[in-house]
Amino acid sequence: MDNFTFYSPTKFVFGKGMESEAGKLVKEFGGSKVLIHYGGGSVVRSGLLDRVKASLDEASIAYVELGGVKPNPRSGLVYEGIDLCRKEEVDFILAVGGGSAIDSAKAIAAGTIYDGDFWDYYQGKPILKALPVGTVLTIAAAGSEGSGDSVITKEEGMFKRGASGEGIRPKFSILNPELTTTLPPYQTACGITDIMAHLYERYLTNSTDVEVTDRLIEALLLTMKKEGPRAIKDPADYEARANIMWAGTMAHTNSCGVGRSQDWSSHCIEHELSALYDCAHGAGLAVTMPQVFKYVMNHNVMRFAQAAVRVWGCEMNFENPEQTALEGIDAFASFLKSIGMPSTIAEFGGKEEDVPVLTKSLCYGDGGNGTLSGFVTLTEEDCANIYKMML
Ligand code: NZQ
Ligand code: ZN
């Protein structure tokens, strides 16, 4: 196991009706004037936004609001939010929604108190300081409610890039599984896929003797395998939603990624898909992961064979561990299909001529150095081969 520091100070408030605590929590973390930031309207339609405002009113906290965050959030609204926060002297950002609203809120929080262009952070500058952020989560997926990360798409060039830093880790996150019962099955499935990706990207490690984190990841993958189909079948199943929601948070606070190298190639490869086709991140990952896994499998076939046996119930073939590894990858791909996820980029309208566009943006766009490092170092040619496998 590698050396590590783990510091994940978000206060999680979990359960039915907990959005009514929003006002008290903002006060606890020093907020007096809030920007409420949300997406395309689901929180308006469900009445959640009104309940959050009532909670702020009750705690005598002033607020302004900015909605309209799109899935795969854009830089334009971030600049608008930064201007609004400066003009209104906002001192706390409250995201109400999914990963997109939360990531946009984090970008605004960092940019408001930064003299330069907030995009500097999305080109690798760590975010050490930002206005405090809190979240009321409405979809179990990105894990942004517990992560120090944010992903934004720069409209000029459509570069989708991530920023990280302790400054943007949420002070608190309210997780009420009931709020996720209004999700359409497709979005639920996208969330399930993203959560499983966060687990797999940590599982693909070059560190050795990481039994504790291997076992944690496997437990969470098994949970998703059991609870995912339950929530798709019955969207109102509170217990399934609750298990998925907490698994989604645990998958990305990094509690199961410490002490080991991680991968993240599938995420980088996917971000080009959601930038070009504007597909949901989870759907893009469903197309990406099985092909990446097949491409890199021989680097450490026992890693994939272990997951095949422990998570997917395959029998270990000691004579031919490649076969076990492949069976596990196929079982994962079939699972993703069974919950309604796509398996080719053709399903987003992608064509063969897109391969060089995706590859160039991935490897050289906005600061890229030509390769992706992780479980295996992937060259430009490798990335092009992987995109071709997704056709
Ligand atoms: O915009 P509204 O109207 O709210 O509708 C949203 C949106 O259309 C809808 N939705 C959310 N909660 C709902 C609901 N509809 C009905 N009922 C509810 N309770 O679902 C759609 C998707 O929302 P979005 O916020 O985009 O989903 P998600 O949480 O999957 O976030 C995706 C974004 O997170 C980034 C992705 O790249 C993508 O841009 N990621 C962020 C990470 C992080 N910050 O740590 C890590 C992830 O790997 C990921 O890259
Ligand atoms: Zn993700």
GROMACS .gro file of C-alpha atoms and ligand atoms in nm:
model
  442
    1MET     CA    1   0.000   0.000   0.000
    2ASP     CA    2   0.131   0.349  -0.087
    3ASN     CA    3   0.160   0.637   0.163
    4PHE     CA    4  -0.141   0.867   0.174
    5THR     CA    5  -0.317   1.152   0.348
    6PHE     CA    6  -0.694   1.129   0.370
    7TYR     CA    7  -0.887   1.441   0.465
    8SER     CA    8  -1.250   1.451   0.366
    9PRO     CA    9  -1.424   1.698   0.596
   10THR     CA   10  -1.767   1.724   0.427
   11LYS     CA   11  -2.056   1.698   0.673
   12PHE     CA   12  -2.311   1.455   0.525
   13VAL     CA   13  -2.671   1.486   0.639
   14PHE     CA   14  -2.862   1.184   0.512
   15GLY     CA   15  -3.229   1.087   0.503
   16LYS     CA   16  -3.589   1.179   0.443
   17GLY     CA   17  -3.681   1.547   0.458
   18MET     CA   18  -3.328   1.661   0.538
   19GLU     CA   19  -3.340   1.950   0.290
   20SER     CA   20  -3.522   2.140   0.563
   21GLU     CA   21  -3.183   2.163   0.741
   22ALA     CA   22  -3.027   2.372   0.460
   23GLY     CA   23  -3.066   2.709   0.634
   24LYS     CA   24  -2.920   2.585   0.964
   25LEU     CA   25  -2.626   2.424   0.785
   26VAL     CA   26  -2.544   2.736   0.582
   27LYS     CA   27  -2.540   2.932   0.908
   28GLU     CA   28  -2.321   2.670   1.077
   29PHE     CA   29  -2.061   2.717   0.803
   30GLY     CA   30  -2.065   3.096   0.820
   31GLY     CA   31  -2.288   3.187   0.525
   32SER     CA   32  -2.502   3.501   0.540
   33LYS     CA   33  -2.577   3.566   0.172
   34VAL     CA   34  -2.626   3.268  -0.054
   35LEU     CA   35  -2.627   3.201  -0.426
   36ILE     CA   36  -2.870   2.913  -0.488
   37HIS     CA   37  -2.749   2.746  -0.807
   38TYR     CA   38  -2.952   2.483  -0.993
   39GLY     CA   39  -3.014   2.314  -1.326
   40GLY     CA   40  -3.279   2.309  -1.594
   41GLY     CA   41  -3.587   2.303  -1.374
   42SER     CA   42  -3.632   1.961  -1.211
   43VAL     CA   43  -3.589   2.119  -0.866
   44VAL     CA   44  -3.850   2.384  -0.950
   45ARG     CA   45  -4.102   2.125  -1.071
   46SER     CA   46  -4.051   1.897  -0.769
   47GLY     CA   47  -4.100   2.184  -0.521
   48LEU     CA   48  -3.753   2.124  -0.376
   49LEU     CA   49  -3.631   2.475  -0.457
   50ASP     CA   50  -3.921   2.626  -0.262
   51ARG     CA   51  -3.849   2.402   0.037
   52VAL     CA   52  -3.482   2.503   0.034
   53LYS     CA   53  -3.576   2.872   0.015
   54ALA     CA   54  -3.819   2.828   0.305
   55SER     CA   55  -3.538   2.676   0.509
   56LEU     CA   56  -3.308   2.971   0.430
   57ASP     CA   57  -3.588   3.215   0.518
   58GLU     CA   58  -3.639   3.039   0.849
   59ALA     CA   59  -3.270   3.082   0.930
   60SER     CA   60  -3.287   3.451   0.819
   61ILE     CA   61  -3.037   3.395   0.541
   62ALA     CA   62  -3.056   3.619   0.233
   63TYR     CA   63  -3.021   3.466  -0.112
   64VAL     CA   64  -3.008   3.526  -0.483
   65GLU     CA   65  -3.059   3.251  -0.737
   66LEU     CA   66  -2.919   3.140  -1.070
   67GLY     CA   67  -3.069   2.842  -1.253
   68GLY     CA   68  -3.008   2.702  -1.598
   69VAL     CA   69  -2.706   2.477  -1.545
   70LYS     CA   70  -2.699   2.227  -1.832
   71PRO     CA   71  -2.583   1.869  -1.799
   72ASN     CA   72  -2.212   1.889  -1.895
   73PRO     CA   73  -2.204   2.242  -1.745
   74ARG     CA   74  -2.067   2.529  -1.951
   75SER     CA   75  -1.822   2.808  -1.882
   76GLY     CA   76  -2.066   3.085  -1.989
   77LEU     CA   77  -2.295   3.037  -1.689
   78VAL     CA   78  -1.991   3.017  -1.458
   79TYR     CA   79  -1.880   3.366  -1.568
   80GLU     CA   80  -2.238   3.489  -1.517
   81GLY     CA   81  -2.242   3.338  -1.168
   82ILE     CA   82  -1.907   3.493  -1.077
   83ASP     CA   83  -2.032   3.841  -1.180
   84LEU     CA   84  -2.353   3.791  -0.983
   85CYS     CA   85  -2.172   3.676  -0.668
   86ARG     CA   86  -1.935   3.975  -0.679
   87LYS     CA   87  -2.216   4.222  -0.740
   88GLU     CA   88  -2.439   4.076  -0.468
   89GLU     CA   89  -2.154   4.014  -0.221
   90VAL     CA   90  -2.246   3.649  -0.189
   91ASP     CA   91  -2.044   3.457   0.071
   92PHE     CA   92  -2.181   3.101   0.030
   93ILE     CA   93  -2.286   2.892  -0.273
   94LEU     CA   94  -2.562   2.634  -0.236
   95ALA     CA   95  -2.598   2.390  -0.526
   96VAL     CA   96  -2.937   2.221  -0.551
   97GLY     CA   97  -2.928   1.941  -0.809
   98GLY     CA   98  -2.688   1.692  -0.962
   99GLY     CA   99  -2.320   1.683  -1.044
  100SER     CA  100  -2.362   1.950  -1.310
  101ALA     CA  101  -2.517   2.209  -1.075
  102ILE     CA  102  -2.262   2.120  -0.806
  103ASP     CA  103  -1.963   2.144  -1.042
  104SER     CA  104  -2.083   2.476  -1.179
  105ALA     CA  105  -2.130   2.600  -0.820
  106LYS     CA  106  -1.775   2.495  -0.735
  107ALA     CA  107  -1.636   2.679  -1.038
  108ILE     CA  108  -1.826   2.994  -0.939
  109ALA     CA  109  -1.706   2.957  -0.579
  110ALA     CA  110  -1.344   2.941  -0.691
  111GLY     CA  111  -1.371   3.208  -0.960
  112THR     CA  112  -1.547   3.469  -0.746
  113ILE     CA  113  -1.245   3.519  -0.520
  114TYR     CA  114  -0.978   3.472  -0.789
  115ASP     CA  115  -0.824   3.764  -0.978
  116GLY     CA  116  -0.748   3.565  -1.294
  117ASP     CA  117  -0.968   3.362  -1.530
  118PHE     CA  118  -1.138   3.074  -1.347
  119TRP     CA  119  -1.037   2.848  -1.642
  120ASP     CA  120  -0.676   2.854  -1.511
  121TYR     CA  121  -0.795   2.601  -1.255
  122TYR     CA  122  -0.922   2.372  -1.532
  123GLN     CA  123  -0.577   2.376  -1.687
  124GLY     CA  124  -0.415   2.228  -1.378
  125LYS     CA  125  -0.383   2.504  -1.114
  126PRO     CA  126  -0.504   2.351  -0.782
  127ILE     CA  127  -0.802   2.521  -0.618
  128LEU     CA  128  -0.684   2.604  -0.268
  129LYS     CA  129  -0.936   2.878  -0.191
  130ALA     CA  130  -1.298   2.929  -0.283
  131LEU     CA  131  -1.620   3.054  -0.130
  132PRO     CA  132  -1.772   2.776   0.083
  133VAL     CA  133  -2.005   2.540  -0.106
  134GLY     CA  134  -2.294   2.329   0.024
  135THR     CA  135  -2.510   2.087  -0.176
  136VAL     CA  136  -2.859   1.939  -0.180
  137LEU     CA  137  -2.815   1.635  -0.404
  138THR     CA  138  -3.090   1.513  -0.639
  139ILE     CA  139  -2.913   1.235  -0.832
  140ALA     CA  140  -2.672   0.966  -0.719
  141ALA     CA  141  -2.402   0.969  -0.984
  142ALA     CA  142  -2.102   1.203  -1.006
  143GLY     CA  143  -2.004   1.197  -0.638
  144SER     CA  144  -1.934   1.570  -0.658
  145GLU     CA  145  -2.119   1.611  -0.326
  146GLY     CA  146  -1.815   1.463  -0.151
  147SER     CA  147  -1.531   1.530  -0.394
  148GLY     CA  148  -1.277   1.806  -0.434
  149ASP     CA  149  -1.334   1.803  -0.810
  150SER     CA  150  -1.535   1.992  -1.070
  151VAL     CA  151  -1.575   1.931  -1.443
  152ILE     CA  152  -1.669   2.217  -1.679
  153THR     CA  153  -1.691   2.251  -2.057
  154LYS     CA  154  -1.526   2.560  -2.205
  155GLU     CA  155  -1.758   2.673  -2.480
  156GLU     CA  156  -1.477   2.812  -2.692
  157GLY     CA  157  -1.340   2.487  -2.843
  158MET     CA  158  -1.581   2.268  -2.636
  159PHE     CA  159  -1.304   2.139  -2.407
  160LYS     CA  160  -1.441   1.941  -2.113
  161ARG     CA  161  -1.183   1.951  -1.835
  162GLY     CA  162  -1.160   1.890  -1.461
  163ALA     CA  163  -1.021   2.098  -1.174
  164SER     CA  164  -0.936   1.980  -0.824
  165GLY     CA  165  -0.844   2.116  -0.485
  166GLU     CA  166  -0.946   2.112  -0.121
  167GLY     CA  167  -1.095   2.461  -0.163
  168ILE     CA  168  -1.399   2.323  -0.343
  169ARG     CA  169  -1.480   2.019  -0.133
  170PRO     CA  170  -1.835   2.085  -0.007
  171LYS     CA  171  -1.870   2.196   0.356
  172PHE     CA  172  -2.193   1.999   0.379
  173SER     CA  173  -2.406   1.782   0.156
  174ILE     CA  174  -2.768   1.695   0.216
  175LEU     CA  175  -2.851   1.349   0.080
  176ASN     CA  176  -3.222   1.267   0.077
  177PRO     CA  177  -3.276   0.951  -0.130
  178GLU     CA  178  -3.647   1.041  -0.173
  179LEU     CA  179  -3.540   1.327  -0.399
  180THR     CA  180  -3.400   1.078  -0.649
  181THR     CA  181  -3.731   0.894  -0.699
  182THR     CA  182  -3.833   1.144  -0.972
  183LEU     CA  183  -3.537   1.048  -1.192
  184PRO     CA  184  -3.625   0.889  -1.525
  185PRO     CA  185  -3.486   0.531  -1.560
  186TYR     CA  186  -3.227   0.644  -1.815
  187GLN     CA  187  -3.079   0.906  -1.580
  188THR     CA  188  -3.088   0.655  -1.294
  189ALA     CA  189  -2.892   0.412  -1.511
  190CYS     CA  190  -2.643   0.682  -1.612
  191GLY     CA  191  -2.585   0.750  -1.243
  192ILE     CA  192  -2.537   0.381  -1.164
  193THR     CA  193  -2.282   0.356  -1.446
  194ASP     CA  194  -2.088   0.660  -1.329
  195ILE     CA  195  -2.071   0.528  -0.973
  196MET     CA  196  -1.940   0.194  -1.100
  197ALA     CA  197  -1.686   0.379  -1.315
  198HIS     CA  198  -1.555   0.567  -1.010
  199LEU     CA  199  -1.504   0.230  -0.845
  200TYR     CA  200  -1.342   0.060  -1.145
  201GLU     CA  201  -1.108   0.354  -1.211
  202ARG     CA  202  -0.974   0.303  -0.860
  203TYR     CA  203  -0.967  -0.075  -0.891
  204LEU     CA  204  -0.732  -0.049  -1.190
  205THR     CA  205  -0.416   0.008  -0.993
  206ASN     CA  206  -0.048  -0.068  -1.022
  207SER     CA  207  -0.007  -0.064  -0.643
  208THR     CA  208   0.024  -0.400  -0.472
  209ASP     CA  209  -0.114  -0.536  -0.143
  210VAL     CA  210  -0.421  -0.314  -0.140
  211GLU     CA  211  -0.659  -0.574  -0.003
  212VAL     CA  212  -0.861  -0.336   0.215
  213THR     CA  213  -0.944  -0.094  -0.066
  214ASP     CA  214  -0.993  -0.378  -0.318
  215ARG     CA  215  -1.250  -0.529  -0.084
  216LEU     CA  216  -1.424  -0.195  -0.024
  217ILE     CA  217  -1.452  -0.136  -0.398
  218GLU     CA  218  -1.582  -0.487  -0.459
  219ALA     CA  219  -1.844  -0.441  -0.184
  220LEU     CA  220  -1.966  -0.120  -0.346
  221LEU     CA  221  -1.971  -0.275  -0.694
  222LEU     CA  222  -2.173  -0.569  -0.557
  223THR     CA  223  -2.412  -0.320  -0.397
  224MET     CA  224  -2.463  -0.143  -0.730
  225LYS     CA  225  -2.513  -0.475  -0.906
  226LYS     CA  226  -2.792  -0.563  -0.662
  227GLU     CA  227  -2.956  -0.226  -0.594
  228GLY     CA  228  -2.924  -0.072  -0.942
  229PRO     CA  229  -3.177  -0.298  -1.116
  230ARG     CA  230  -3.407  -0.267  -0.811
  231ALA     CA  231  -3.424   0.113  -0.849
  232ILE     CA  232  -3.475   0.087  -1.225
  233LYS     CA  233  -3.761  -0.159  -1.173
  234ASP     CA  234  -3.927   0.045  -0.900
  235PRO     CA  235  -3.812   0.410  -0.901
  236ALA     CA  236  -3.994   0.470  -0.571
  237ASP     CA  237  -3.800   0.199  -0.382
  238TYR     CA  238  -3.655   0.411  -0.101
  239GLU     CA  239  -3.417   0.147   0.031
  240ALA     CA  240  -3.265   0.081  -0.311
  241ARG     CA  241  -3.232   0.457  -0.370
  242ALA     CA  242  -3.074   0.502  -0.025
  243ASN     CA  243  -2.815   0.231  -0.081
  244ILE     CA  244  -2.727   0.367  -0.426
  245MET     CA  245  -2.699   0.722  -0.295
  246TRP     CA  246  -2.456   0.640  -0.017
  247ALA     CA  247  -2.258   0.404  -0.243
  248GLY     CA  248  -2.228   0.691  -0.493
  249THR     CA  249  -2.085   0.921  -0.229
  250MET     CA  250  -1.849   0.656  -0.088
  251ALA     CA  251  -1.730   0.573  -0.438
  252HIS     CA  252  -1.589   0.921  -0.488
  253THR     CA  253  -1.479   1.065  -0.152
  254ASN     CA  254  -1.168   0.855  -0.221
  255SER     CA  255  -1.206   0.648   0.095
  256CYS     CA  256  -1.167   0.341  -0.125
  257GLY     CA  257  -0.897   0.493  -0.346
  258VAL     CA  258  -0.634   0.580  -0.087
  259GLY     CA  259  -0.292   0.414  -0.082
  260ARG     CA  260  -0.311   0.301  -0.443
  261SER     CA  261  -0.246   0.442  -0.788
  262GLN     CA  262  -0.564   0.497  -0.989
  263ASP     CA  263  -0.658   0.499  -1.355
  264TRP     CA  264  -0.905   0.767  -1.489
  265SER     CA  265  -0.834   0.693  -1.857
  266SER     CA  266  -1.196   0.590  -1.913
  267HIS     CA  267  -1.310   0.923  -1.769
  268CYS     CA  268  -1.073   1.125  -1.989
  269ILE     CA  269  -1.171   0.925  -2.298
  270GLU     CA  270  -1.539   0.969  -2.210
  271HIS     CA  271  -1.519   1.344  -2.150
  272GLU     CA  272  -1.448   1.385  -2.522
  273LEU     CA  273  -1.772   1.198  -2.600
  274SER     CA  274  -1.986   1.415  -2.375
  275ALA     CA  275  -1.812   1.725  -2.513
  276LEU     CA  276  -1.869   1.627  -2.879
  277TYR     CA  277  -2.207   1.452  -2.861
  278ASP     CA  278  -2.345   1.618  -2.546
  279CYS     CA  279  -2.438   1.270  -2.422
  280ALA     CA  280  -2.484   1.199  -2.051
  281HIS     CA  281  -2.150   1.128  -1.881
  282GLY     CA  282  -2.272   0.789  -1.752
  283ALA     CA  283  -2.393   0.682  -2.096
  284GLY     CA  284  -2.056   0.778  -2.244
  285LEU     CA  285  -1.880   0.573  -1.977
  286ALA     CA  286  -2.097   0.269  -2.057
  287VAL     CA  287  -1.966   0.284  -2.414
  288THR     CA  288  -1.608   0.356  -2.306
  289MET     CA  289  -1.527   0.124  -2.017
  290PRO     CA  290  -1.568  -0.224  -2.168
  291GLN     CA  291  -1.348  -0.127  -2.465
  292VAL     CA  292  -1.078   0.037  -2.251
  293PHE     CA  293  -1.078  -0.265  -2.021
  294LYS     CA  294  -1.036  -0.506  -2.313
  295TYR     CA  295  -0.758  -0.289  -2.454
  296VAL     CA  296  -0.554  -0.271  -2.132
  297MET     CA  297  -0.649  -0.609  -1.982
  298ASN     CA  298  -0.321  -0.788  -2.058
  299HIS     CA  299  -0.124  -0.533  -1.855
  300ASN     CA  300  -0.248  -0.718  -1.544
  301VAL     CA  301  -0.492  -0.986  -1.635
  302MET     CA  302  -0.525  -1.109  -1.276
  303ARG     CA  303  -0.674  -0.773  -1.171
  304PHE     CA  304  -0.958  -0.823  -1.417
  305ALA     CA  305  -0.987  -1.193  -1.333
  306GLN     CA  306  -1.017  -1.104  -0.963
  307ALA     CA  307  -1.305  -0.865  -1.033
  308ALA     CA  308  -1.464  -1.126  -1.260
  309VAL     CA  309  -1.466  -1.382  -0.979
  310ARG     CA  310  -1.542  -1.160  -0.680
  311VAL     CA  311  -1.793  -0.922  -0.839
  312TRP     CA  312  -1.937  -1.096  -1.144
  313GLY     CA  313  -1.945  -1.451  -1.005
  314CYS     CA  314  -1.728  -1.600  -1.281
  315GLU     CA  315  -1.533  -1.917  -1.221
  316MET     CA  316  -1.155  -1.876  -1.217
  317ASN     CA  317  -0.984  -2.050  -1.506
  318PHE     CA  318  -0.628  -2.095  -1.378
  319GLU     CA  319  -0.511  -2.239  -1.711
  320ASN     CA  320  -0.644  -1.940  -1.897
  321PRO     CA  321  -0.698  -1.634  -1.672
  322GLU     CA  322  -0.751  -1.415  -1.982
  323GLN     CA  323  -1.073  -1.602  -2.042
  324THR     CA  324  -1.193  -1.528  -1.687
  325ALA     CA  325  -1.093  -1.163  -1.723
  326LEU     CA  326  -1.285  -1.135  -2.050
  327GLU     CA  327  -1.590  -1.307  -1.901
  328GLY     CA  328  -1.591  -1.046  -1.623
  329ILE     CA  329  -1.569  -0.757  -1.868
  330ASP     CA  330  -1.848  -0.910  -2.078
  331ALA     CA  331  -2.062  -0.960  -1.766
  332PHE     CA  332  -2.014  -0.592  -1.677
  333ALA     CA  333  -2.101  -0.486  -2.035
  334SER     CA  334  -2.416  -0.703  -2.027
  335PHE     CA  335  -2.515  -0.553  -1.693
  336LEU     CA  336  -2.484  -0.202  -1.838
  337LYS     CA  337  -2.695  -0.304  -2.138
  338SER     CA  338  -2.957  -0.460  -1.910
  339ILE     CA  339  -3.011  -0.128  -1.731
  340GLY     CA  340  -3.060   0.051  -2.063
  341MET     CA  341  -2.715   0.191  -2.136
  342PRO     CA  342  -2.573   0.223  -2.490
  343SER     CA  343  -2.270   0.026  -2.607
  344THR     CA  344  -2.154   0.213  -2.920
  345ILE     CA  345  -2.091   0.576  -3.011
  346ALA     CA  346  -2.315   0.520  -3.314
  347GLU     CA  347  -2.598   0.541  -3.061
  348PHE     CA  348  -2.500   0.908  -3.003
  349GLY     CA  349  -2.477   0.966  -3.380
  350GLY     CA  350  -2.097   0.909  -3.382
  351LYS     CA  351  -1.921   0.809  -3.704
  352GLU     CA  352  -1.580   0.682  -3.807
  353GLU     CA  353  -1.467   1.029  -3.917
  354ASP     CA  354  -1.514   1.149  -3.557
  355VAL     CA  355  -1.227   0.927  -3.437
  356PRO     CA  356  -0.944   1.170  -3.528
  357VAL     CA  357  -1.145   1.463  -3.387
  358LEU     CA  358  -1.197   1.287  -3.053
  359THR     CA  359  -0.837   1.166  -3.041
  360LYS     CA  360  -0.686   1.506  -3.121
  361SER     CA  361  -0.896   1.686  -2.862
  362LEU     CA  362  -0.817   1.419  -2.601
  363CYS     CA  363  -0.443   1.409  -2.659
  364TYR     CA  364  -0.360   1.767  -2.759
  365GLY     CA  365  -0.661   1.989  -2.682
  366ASP     CA  366  -0.624   2.262  -2.421
  367GLY     CA  367  -0.293   2.160  -2.267
  368GLY     CA  368  -0.278   1.785  -2.351
  369ASN     CA  369   0.069   1.635  -2.393
  370GLY     CA  370  -0.016   1.353  -2.632
  371THR     CA  371  -0.054   1.064  -2.387
  372LEU     CA  372  -0.284   0.950  -2.106
  373SER     CA  373  -0.120   0.806  -1.800
  374GLY     CA  374  -0.286   0.566  -1.555
  375PHE     CA  375  -0.305   0.189  -1.529
  376VAL     CA  376  -0.139   0.181  -1.872
  377THR     CA  377   0.013   0.477  -2.056
  378LEU     CA  378  -0.198   0.526  -2.367
  379THR     CA  379  -0.050   0.693  -2.675
  380GLU     CA  380  -0.241   0.885  -2.937
  381GLU     CA  381  -0.255   0.565  -3.147
  382ASP     CA  382  -0.393   0.364  -2.852
  383CYS     CA  383  -0.663   0.624  -2.793
  384ALA     CA  384  -0.762   0.620  -3.162
  385ASN     CA  385  -0.779   0.239  -3.150
  386ILE     CA  386  -1.005   0.252  -2.846
  387TYR     CA  387  -1.240   0.505  -3.008
  388LYS     CA  388  -1.254   0.279  -3.316
  389MET     CA  389  -1.352  -0.015  -3.095
  390MET     CA  390  -1.650   0.189  -2.975
  391LEU     CA  391  -1.796   0.242  -3.323
  392NZQ     O1  392  -3.110   2.010  -1.491
  392NZQ     P1  393  -3.226   1.947  -1.423
  392NZQ     O2  394  -3.358   1.998  -1.468
  392NZQ     O3  395  -3.210   1.945  -1.273
  392NZQ     O4  396  -3.231   1.792  -1.472
  392NZQ     C1  397  -3.123   1.702  -1.449
  392NZQ     C2  398  -3.041   1.673  -1.574
  392NZQ     O5  399  -3.120   1.683  -1.690
  392NZQ     C3  400  -3.181   1.565  -1.419
  392NZQ     N1  401  -3.212   1.546  -1.278
  392NZQ     C4  402  -3.126   1.557  -1.172
  392NZQ     N2  403  -3.189   1.523  -1.059
  392NZQ     C5  404  -3.317   1.492  -1.093
  392NZQ     C6  405  -3.332   1.507  -1.233
  392NZQ     N3  406  -3.449   1.483  -1.297
  392NZQ     C7  407  -3.553   1.441  -1.223
  392NZQ     N4  408  -3.546   1.423  -1.089
  392NZQ     C8  409  -3.430   1.446  -1.021
  392NZQ     N5  410  -3.424   1.422  -0.888
  392NZQ     O6  411  -3.080   1.474  -1.454
  392NZQ     C9  412  -3.002   1.527  -1.559
  392NZQ    C10  413  -2.856   1.507  -1.529
  392NZQ     O7  414  -2.812   1.589  -1.422
  392NZQ     P2  415  -2.657   1.611  -1.397
  392NZQ     O8  416  -2.641   1.703  -1.284
  392NZQ     O9  417  -2.591   1.648  -1.527
  392NZQ    O10  418  -2.609   1.461  -1.361
  392NZQ     P3  419  -2.482   1.405  -1.292
  392NZQ    O11  420  -2.494   1.411  -1.146
  392NZQ    O12  421  -2.459   1.274  -1.356
  392NZQ    O13  422  -2.362   1.504  -1.330
  392NZQ    C11  423  -2.290   1.488  -1.450
  392NZQ    C12  424  -2.174   1.584  -1.454
  392NZQ    O14  425  -2.081   1.557  -1.348
  392NZQ    C13  426  -1.948   1.545  -1.402
  392NZQ    C14  427  -1.977   1.483  -1.538
  392NZQ    O15  428  -1.867   1.493  -1.624
  392NZQ    C15  429  -2.096   1.564  -1.584
  392NZQ    O16  430  -2.056   1.688  -1.638
  392NZQ     N6  431  -1.863   1.469  -1.309
  392NZQ    C16  432  -1.822   1.533  -1.197
  392NZQ    C17  433  -1.739   1.475  -1.104
  392NZQ    C18  434  -1.695   1.545  -0.983
  392NZQ     N7  435  -1.718   1.675  -0.974
  392NZQ    O17  436  -1.634   1.488  -0.891
  392NZQ    C19  437  -1.687   1.340  -1.125
  392NZQ    C20  438  -1.760   1.263  -1.229
  392NZQ    O18  439  -1.675   1.163  -1.277
  392NZQ    C21  440  -1.812   1.340  -1.344
  392NZQ    O19  441  -1.711   1.357  -1.442
  393ZN      ZN  442  -1.770   1.010  -1.346
   0.00000   0.00000   0.00000
